[in-house]
Amino acid sequence: MGWHYVDTNRLNALTQQEMEDNVDQIYAQLYSGYTWSINAICAVLGNMQYESCLNPAQTENGFPTGSMRGGYGLIQWTPARKIKQWLQANNHSIYSGYWQCYYLSNVYQDEWYSTPEYPETYEEFKHSGKTLDYLTRCFFENYLRGTWSNDRTTMAENWYRYIMGTDPPPQPTPDPPQPPDP
């Protein structure tokens, strides 16, 4: 099994099976190769699906295929020249999901900006056991930025179910209010 990609600027170019095959590759690399937590992987997968439909050759919708201005790849690095120039300078195919995951885990950290709401460093994020919703938003706010959609968390939860074969743990509930003093 290898990576699936379609060099396109239209979304949904991959079938569900092709996306699952790519998820298997991403999971194996981030979990076994780089020791990311399951929740961090699934948080990134939810954001990847929303951004690129898990297609490593995805040009941002609305930009001509091959454009260097819009986003590109699994995460939709913007402008596209960021990831494409790094891949080419290191003699890697611009369609390589493997090398995009390597870049995501090991190179691109200088674009992570911790926010007051999500104060984790990138290293803390990659190994965190916090909830899927929290980590999906953390990755979005500290790296992707833009307009939030709850679909990202739903997609992350679906990938958790796919990988783990079970529903993700529910959000913790706050302690019930204390009764007033008598």
Coordinates of N, CA and C in Angstrom, one line a residue:
M1 N 0.9 -1.2 0.0 CA 0.0 0.0 0.0 C 0.9 1.2 0.0
G2 N 0.6 2.2 -0.9 CA 1.4 3.4 -0.9 C 0.4 4.6 -0.8
W3 N 1.0 5.7 -1.0 CA 0.2 7.0 -0.9 C -0.6 7.1 -2.2
H4 N -1.8 7.8 -2.0 CA -2.6 8.1 -3.1 C -2.6 9.7 -3.2
Y5 N -2.6 10.1 -4.4 CA -2.7 11.6 -4.6 C -3.2 11.9 -6.0
V6 N -3.8 13.0 -6.1 CA -4.3 13.5 -7.4 C -3.9 15.0 -7.5
D7 N -3.1 15.3 -8.5 CA -2.6 16.7 -8.7 C -3.8 17.5 -9.2
T8 N -4.5 18.3 -8.3 CA -5.7 18.9 -8.6 C -5.9 20.2 -7.7
N9 N -6.9 21.0 -8.1 CA -7.3 22.1 -7.3 C -8.8 22.0 -6.9
R10 N -9.4 20.8 -7.2 CA -10.7 20.5 -6.8 C -10.7 19.6 -5.6
L11 N -11.6 19.8 -4.6 CA -11.7 19.0 -3.4 C -12.3 17.7 -3.7
N12 N -12.1 16.8 -2.8 CA -12.7 15.4 -2.8 C -12.3 14.6 -4.0
A13 N -11.0 14.7 -4.4 CA -10.4 14.0 -5.5 C -10.1 12.5 -5.1
L14 N -10.0 12.2 -3.8 CA -9.7 10.9 -3.4 C -11.0 10.2 -2.9
T15 N -11.0 8.9 -3.1 CA -12.1 8.1 -2.6 C -11.9 7.9 -1.1
Q16 N -13.0 7.4 -0.4 CA -12.9 7.2 1.1 C -11.8 6.1 1.3
Q17 N -11.7 5.1 0.5 CA -10.6 4.1 0.7 C -9.3 4.7 0.5
E18 N -9.1 5.6 -0.5 CA -7.8 6.2 -0.7 C -7.4 7.1 0.5
M19 N -8.4 7.8 1.0 CA -8.1 8.6 2.2 C -7.7 7.7 3.4
E20 N -8.4 6.6 3.6 CA -8.1 5.7 4.7 C -6.7 5.1 4.5
D21 N -6.3 4.8 3.3 CA -5.0 4.3 3.0 C -3.9 5.4 3.4
N22 N -4.2 6.6 3.0 CA -3.3 7.7 3.4 C -3.3 7.9 4.9
V23 N -4.4 7.8 5.6 CA -4.4 7.9 7.0 C -3.6 6.8 7.7
D24 N -3.7 5.6 7.1 CA -2.8 4.5 7.6 C -1.3 4.9 7.5
Q25 N -0.9 5.5 6.4 CA 0.5 5.9 6.3 C 0.8 7.0 7.3
I26 N -0.1 8.0 7.4 CA 0.2 9.2 8.3 C 0.3 8.6 9.7
Y27 N -0.7 7.8 10.1 CA -0.7 7.3 11.5 C 0.6 6.5 11.8
A28 N 1.0 5.6 10.9 CA 2.2 4.8 11.1 C 3.4 5.7 11.2
Q29 N 3.5 6.7 10.4 CA 4.7 7.6 10.5 C 4.7 8.4 11.7
L30 N 3.6 9.1 12.1 CA 3.6 10.0 13.2 C 3.6 9.2 14.5
Y31 N 2.9 8.1 14.6 CA 2.9 7.4 15.9 C 4.1 6.5 16.1
S32 N 4.5 5.7 15.1 CA 5.6 4.8 15.3 C 6.9 5.5 15.1
G33 N 7.0 6.4 14.1 CA 8.2 7.1 13.7 C 8.6 8.2 14.6
Y34 N 7.5 9.0 15.0 CA 7.8 10.3 15.7 C 7.2 10.3 17.1
T35 N 6.5 9.3 17.5 CA 5.9 9.1 18.9 C 4.9 10.2 19.2
W36 N 4.1 10.6 18.2 CA 3.0 11.5 18.5 C 1.9 10.7 19.2
S37 N 1.1 11.5 20.0 CA 0.0 10.8 20.7 C -1.1 10.6 19.7
I38 N -2.0 9.6 20.0 CA -3.1 9.3 19.2 C -4.0 10.6 19.0
N39 N -4.3 11.3 20.1 CA -5.2 12.4 20.0 C -4.6 13.5 19.2
A40 N -3.3 13.8 19.3 CA -2.6 14.8 18.4 C -2.7 14.4 16.9
I41 N -2.4 13.1 16.7 CA -2.5 12.6 15.3 C -3.9 12.8 14.7
C42 N -4.9 12.4 15.5 CA -6.3 12.6 15.0 C -6.7 14.0 14.9
A43 N -6.2 14.9 15.7 CA -6.5 16.3 15.6 C -5.9 16.9 14.3
V44 N -4.7 16.4 14.0 CA -4.1 16.9 12.7 C -4.9 16.3 11.5
L45 N -5.3 15.0 11.7 CA -6.0 14.4 10.6 C -7.3 15.1 10.3
G46 N -8.0 15.5 11.3 CA -9.3 16.3 11.1 C -9.0 17.6 10.4
N47 N -7.9 18.3 10.7 CA -7.5 19.5 10.1 C -7.1 19.2 8.6
M48 N -6.3 18.1 8.4 CA -5.9 17.8 7.1 C -7.0 17.5 6.2
Q49 N -8.0 16.7 6.7 CA -9.1 16.3 5.9 C -9.9 17.6 5.5
Y50 N -10.1 18.5 6.4 CA -10.8 19.7 6.1 C -10.0 20.6 5.1
E51 N -8.7 20.6 5.2 CA -7.9 21.5 4.3 C -7.7 20.8 2.9
S52 N -7.3 19.5 2.9 CA -6.9 19.0 1.6 C -7.6 17.7 1.2
C53 N -8.5 17.2 2.1 CA -9.2 15.9 1.9 C -8.1 14.8 1.8
L54 N -7.0 15.0 2.6 CA -5.9 14.1 2.8 C -5.2 13.8 1.5
N55 N -5.2 14.7 0.6 CA -4.5 14.6 -0.7 C -3.2 15.4 -0.7
P56 N -2.0 14.7 -0.7 CA -0.8 15.4 -0.6 C -0.5 16.3 -1.8
A57 N -1.2 16.1 -2.9 CA -1.0 16.9 -4.1 C -2.1 17.9 -4.3
Q58 N -2.8 18.3 -3.3 CA -3.9 19.2 -3.3 C -3.4 20.7 -3.4
T59 N -3.8 21.4 -4.5 CA -3.6 22.8 -4.6 C -4.9 23.4 -4.1
E60 N -4.7 24.6 -3.4 CA -5.9 25.2 -2.8 C -6.9 25.5 -3.8
N61 N -8.2 25.1 -3.4 CA -9.3 25.3 -4.3 C -9.4 26.8 -4.7
G62 N -9.6 27.1 -5.9 CA -9.7 28.4 -6.4 C -8.4 29.0 -7.0
F63 N -7.3 28.3 -6.8 CA -6.0 28.6 -7.4 C -5.7 27.6 -8.5
P64 N -5.0 28.1 -9.6 CA -4.7 27.1 -10.6 C -3.8 26.0 -10.1
T65 N -4.0 24.8 -10.6 CA -3.1 23.7 -10.2 C -1.7 24.0 -10.5
G66 N -0.8 23.8 -9.5 CA 0.6 24.1 -9.6 C 0.9 25.5 -9.1
S67 N -0.1 26.3 -8.7 CA 0.2 27.7 -8.2 C 1.1 27.7 -7.1
M68 N 2.0 28.7 -7.0 CA 2.8 28.8 -5.8 C 2.3 29.8 -4.8
R69 N 1.1 30.4 -5.1 CA 0.6 31.4 -4.2 C -0.4 30.9 -3.2
G70 N -1.3 30.0 -3.5 CA -2.3 29.5 -2.6 C -1.7 28.4 -1.8
G71 N -2.5 27.7 -1.1 CA -2.0 26.6 -0.2 C -1.7 25.3 -1.0
Y72 N -0.9 24.4 -0.4 CA -0.6 23.2 -1.1 C -0.4 22.1 -0.1
G73 N -0.7 20.9 -0.5 CA -0.4 19.7 0.3 C -1.4 19.3 1.4
L74 N -1.0 18.4 2.2 CA -1.8 17.9 3.2 C -2.4 18.9 4.2
I75 N -1.5 19.9 4.5 CA -1.9 20.9 5.5 C -2.3 22.2 4.8
Q76 N -2.1 22.3 3.5 CA -2.3 23.5 2.7 C -1.3 24.6 3.2
W77 N 0.0 24.2 3.2 CA 1.0 25.2 3.5 C 0.8 26.4 2.5
T78 N 0.8 27.6 3.1 CA 0.6 28.8 2.3 C 1.7 29.8 2.6
P79 N 2.3 30.4 1.5 CA 2.1 30.0 0.2 C 2.7 28.7 -0.2
A80 N 2.3 28.1 -1.2 CA 2.7 26.7 -1.6 C 4.2 26.6 -1.8
R81 N 4.9 27.7 -2.1 CA 6.3 27.6 -2.3 C 7.0 27.1 -1.0
K82 N 6.5 27.4 0.2 CA 7.1 26.9 1.4 C 7.4 25.5 1.4
I83 N 6.4 24.6 1.2 CA 6.6 23.2 1.2 C 7.3 22.7 -0.1
K84 N 6.8 23.3 -1.3 CA 7.4 22.8 -2.5 C 8.9 23.1 -2.6
Q85 N 9.3 24.3 -2.2 CA 10.8 24.6 -2.3 C 11.6 23.7 -1.3
W86 N 11.0 23.4 -0.1 CA 11.7 22.5 0.8 C 11.8 21.1 0.2
L87 N 10.7 20.6 -0.3 CA 10.7 19.3 -0.9 C 11.7 19.2 -2.1
Q88 N 11.7 20.1 -3.0 CA 12.6 20.1 -4.1 C 14.0 20.3 -3.7
A89 N 14.3 21.2 -2.8 CA 15.7 21.4 -2.3 C 16.3 20.1 -1.7
N90 N 15.4 19.3 -1.1 CA 15.9 18.0 -0.5 C 15.7 16.8 -1.4
N91 N 15.4 17.1 -2.7 CA 15.3 16.0 -3.7 C 14.1 15.1 -3.4
H92 N 13.0 15.6 -3.0 CA 11.8 14.8 -2.7 C 10.7 15.3 -3.7
S93 N 9.8 14.4 -4.0 CA 8.7 14.7 -4.9 C 7.7 15.6 -4.1
I94 N 7.2 16.6 -4.9 CA 6.2 17.5 -4.3 C 4.9 16.8 -3.9
Y95 N 4.7 15.6 -4.4 CA 3.5 14.8 -4.2 C 3.7 13.8 -3.0
S96 N 4.9 13.8 -2.4 CA 5.2 12.9 -1.3 C 4.5 13.2 0.0
G97 N 3.5 12.4 0.4 CA 2.9 12.5 1.7 C 3.9 12.2 2.8
Y98 N 4.8 11.2 2.6 CA 5.8 10.8 3.6 C 6.6 12.0 3.9
W99 N 7.1 12.7 3.0 CA 8.0 13.9 3.3 C 7.3 15.1 3.8
Q100 N 6.0 15.2 3.4 CA 5.2 16.3 4.0 C 5.0 16.0 5.5
C101 N 4.8 14.7 5.9 CA 4.6 14.4 7.3 C 5.9 14.6 8.0
Y102 N 7.0 14.3 7.4 CA 8.4 14.5 8.0 C 8.5 16.0 8.2
Y103 N 8.2 16.8 7.2 CA 8.2 18.3 7.4 C 7.3 18.8 8.5
L104 N 6.1 18.2 8.5 CA 5.2 18.6 9.6 C 5.7 18.3 11.0
S105 N 6.3 17.2 11.1 CA 6.8 16.7 12.5 C 8.1 17.4 12.9
N106 N 9.0 17.6 11.9 CA 10.4 18.0 12.2 C 10.9 19.3 11.7
V107 N 10.2 19.9 10.8 CA 10.8 21.1 10.2 C 10.0 22.4 10.4
Y108 N 8.7 22.3 10.3 CA 7.9 23.5 10.2 C 7.6 24.2 11.6
Q109 N 8.2 23.7 12.6 CA 7.9 24.2 14.0 C 8.0 25.7 14.2
D110 N 8.8 26.4 13.3 CA 9.0 27.8 13.5 C 7.7 28.6 13.1
E111 N 6.7 27.9 12.6 CA 5.5 28.6 12.2 C 4.4 28.4 13.2
W112 N 4.7 27.7 14.3 CA 3.8 27.4 15.4 C 3.8 28.6 16.4
Y113 N 2.7 29.3 16.6 CA 2.6 30.4 17.5 C 1.6 30.0 18.6
S114 N 2.1 29.8 19.8 CA 1.2 29.5 20.9 C 0.3 30.7 21.2
T115 N -0.9 30.4 21.5 CA -1.9 31.5 21.8 C -2.3 31.4 23.3
P116 N -2.8 32.4 23.9 CA -3.2 32.4 25.3 C -4.2 31.3 25.5
E117 N -5.1 31.0 24.6 CA -6.1 30.0 24.8 C -5.5 28.6 24.6
Y118 N -4.5 28.5 23.8 CA -3.8 27.2 23.5 C -2.3 27.4 23.7
P119 N -1.8 27.4 25.0 CA -0.4 27.8 25.2 C 0.6 26.7 25.0
E120 N 0.2 25.6 24.5 CA 1.2 24.5 24.3 C 2.3 24.9 23.3
T121 N 3.5 24.4 23.6 CA 4.5 24.4 22.5 C 4.2 23.4 21.5
Y122 N 4.8 23.4 20.4 CA 4.6 22.4 19.4 C 4.9 21.0 19.9
E123 N 6.0 20.9 20.6 CA 6.4 19.6 21.2 C 5.4 19.1 22.2
E124 N 4.8 20.0 23.0 CA 3.8 19.6 23.9 C 2.5 19.1 23.2
F125 N 2.2 19.8 22.1 CA 1.0 19.5 21.3 C 1.2 18.0 20.8
K126 N 2.3 17.7 20.2 CA 2.5 16.4 19.5 C 2.4 15.3 20.5
H127 N 2.6 15.5 21.7 CA 2.6 14.4 22.7 C 1.5 14.5 23.7
S128 N 0.5 15.4 23.5 CA -0.5 15.7 24.4 C -1.6 14.6 24.4
G129 N -2.2 14.4 25.6 CA -3.3 13.5 25.7 C -4.6 14.3 25.9
K130 N -4.6 15.6 25.7 CA -5.8 16.4 25.9 C -6.9 15.9 24.9
T131 N -8.1 16.4 25.1 CA -9.2 16.0 24.3 C -9.0 16.3 22.8
L132 N -9.7 15.5 21.9 CA -9.6 15.8 20.5 C -10.1 17.2 20.1
D133 N -11.2 17.6 20.7 CA -11.7 18.9 20.4 C -10.6 20.0 20.7
Y134 N -10.1 19.9 21.9 CA -9.1 20.8 22.3 C -7.9 20.8 21.4
L135 N -7.3 19.6 21.1 CA -6.1 19.6 20.2 C -6.4 19.9 18.8
T136 N -7.6 19.6 18.3 CA -8.0 20.0 16.9 C -8.0 21.6 16.8
R137 N -8.6 22.2 17.8 CA -8.6 23.7 17.9 C -7.2 24.2 18.1
C138 N -6.5 23.6 19.0 CA -5.1 24.0 19.3 C -4.3 24.1 18.0
F139 N -4.3 23.0 17.2 CA -3.5 23.0 15.9 C -4.0 24.1 15.0
F140 N -5.3 24.2 14.9 CA -5.9 25.2 14.0 C -5.5 26.6 14.4
E141 N -5.6 26.9 15.7 CA -5.4 28.3 16.2 C -3.9 28.6 16.2
N142 N -3.0 27.6 16.5 CA -1.6 27.9 16.7 C -0.8 27.8 15.4
Y143 N -1.4 27.1 14.4 CA -0.7 27.0 13.1 C -1.6 27.5 11.9
L144 N -2.7 26.9 11.7 CA -3.5 27.2 10.5 C -4.1 28.6 10.5
R145 N -4.8 28.9 11.6 CA -5.5 30.1 11.7 C -6.6 30.3 10.6
G146 N -7.4 31.2 10.7 CA -8.5 31.5 9.7 C -9.8 31.4 10.4
T147 N -10.8 30.8 9.6 CA -12.2 30.6 10.1 C -12.4 29.2 10.6
W148 N -12.8 29.1 11.8 CA -13.0 27.8 12.5 C -14.2 27.1 12.0
S149 N -14.2 25.8 11.8 CA -15.4 25.0 11.5 C -15.4 23.8 12.5
N150 N -16.6 23.5 13.1 CA -16.7 22.3 14.0 C -16.5 21.1 13.2
D151 N -16.6 21.1 11.8 CA -16.4 19.9 11.0 C -15.0 19.4 11.2
R152 N -14.0 20.2 11.6 CA -12.7 19.7 11.8 C -12.6 18.8 13.0
T153 N -13.4 19.1 14.1 CA -13.4 18.2 15.2 C -14.2 16.9 14.9
T154 N -15.3 17.0 14.2 CA -16.0 15.9 13.7 C -15.1 14.9 12.9
M155 N -14.4 15.5 12.0 CA -13.5 14.7 11.2 C -12.4 14.0 12.1
A156 N -11.9 14.8 13.0 CA -10.9 14.2 14.0 C -11.5 13.0 14.7
E157 N -12.7 13.2 15.2 CA -13.4 12.1 15.9 C -13.6 10.9 15.0
N158 N -13.9 11.1 13.8 CA -14.1 10.0 12.8 C -12.8 9.2 12.6
W159 N -11.7 10.0 12.5 CA -10.4 9.3 12.3 C -10.0 8.6 13.6
Y160 N -10.3 9.1 14.7 CA -10.1 8.3 16.0 C -10.8 7.0 16.0
R161 N -12.1 7.0 15.6 CA -12.9 5.8 15.5 C -12.2 4.8 14.5
Y162 N -11.8 5.3 13.4 CA -11.2 4.5 12.3 C -9.9 3.8 12.9
I163 N -9.1 4.6 13.5 CA -7.8 4.1 14.0 C -7.9 3.2 15.2
M164 N -8.7 3.6 16.2 CA -8.8 3.0 17.5 C -10.0 1.9 17.5
G165 N -10.9 2.0 16.6 CA -12.0 1.1 16.6 C -13.1 1.3 17.7
T166 N -13.0 2.5 18.3 CA -13.9 2.9 19.4 C -14.1 4.4 19.4
D167 N -15.2 4.8 20.0 CA -15.4 6.3 20.1 C -14.4 6.9 21.0
P168 N -14.0 8.2 20.7 CA -13.1 8.9 21.6 C -13.7 9.1 23.0
P169 N -12.9 9.2 24.0 CA -13.4 9.5 25.3 C -14.2 10.8 25.3
P170 N -15.3 10.9 26.1 CA -16.1 12.1 26.1 C -15.3 13.3 26.7
Q171 N -15.8 14.5 26.4 CA -15.2 15.6 27.1 C -15.4 15.5 28.6
P172 N -14.5 15.9 29.4 CA -14.7 15.8 30.8 C -15.7 16.9 31.2
T173 N -16.5 16.5 32.2 CA -17.5 17.5 32.7 C -16.9 18.2 33.9
P174 N -17.2 19.5 34.1 CA -16.7 20.2 35.2 C -17.4 19.6 36.5
D175 N -16.7 19.9 37.6 CA -17.3 19.4 38.9 C -18.6 20.1 39.1
P176 N -19.6 19.3 39.6 CA -20.9 19.9 39.9 C -20.7 21.1 40.9
P177 N -21.6 22.0 40.9 CA -21.5 23.1 41.8 C -21.7 22.6 43.3
Q178 N -21.0 23.2 44.1 CA -21.0 22.9 45.6 C -22.3 23.4 46.1
P179 N -23.0 22.7 47.0 CA -24.2 23.2 47.7 C -23.8 24.4 48.5
P180 N -24.7 25.3 48.7 CA -24.4 26.5 49.6 C -24.2 26.0 51.0
D181 N -23.3 26.8 51.7 CA -23.1 26.5 53.1 C -24.4 26.7 53.9
P182 N -24.7 25.8 54.8 CA -25.9 25.9 55.6 C -25.9 27.1 56.6

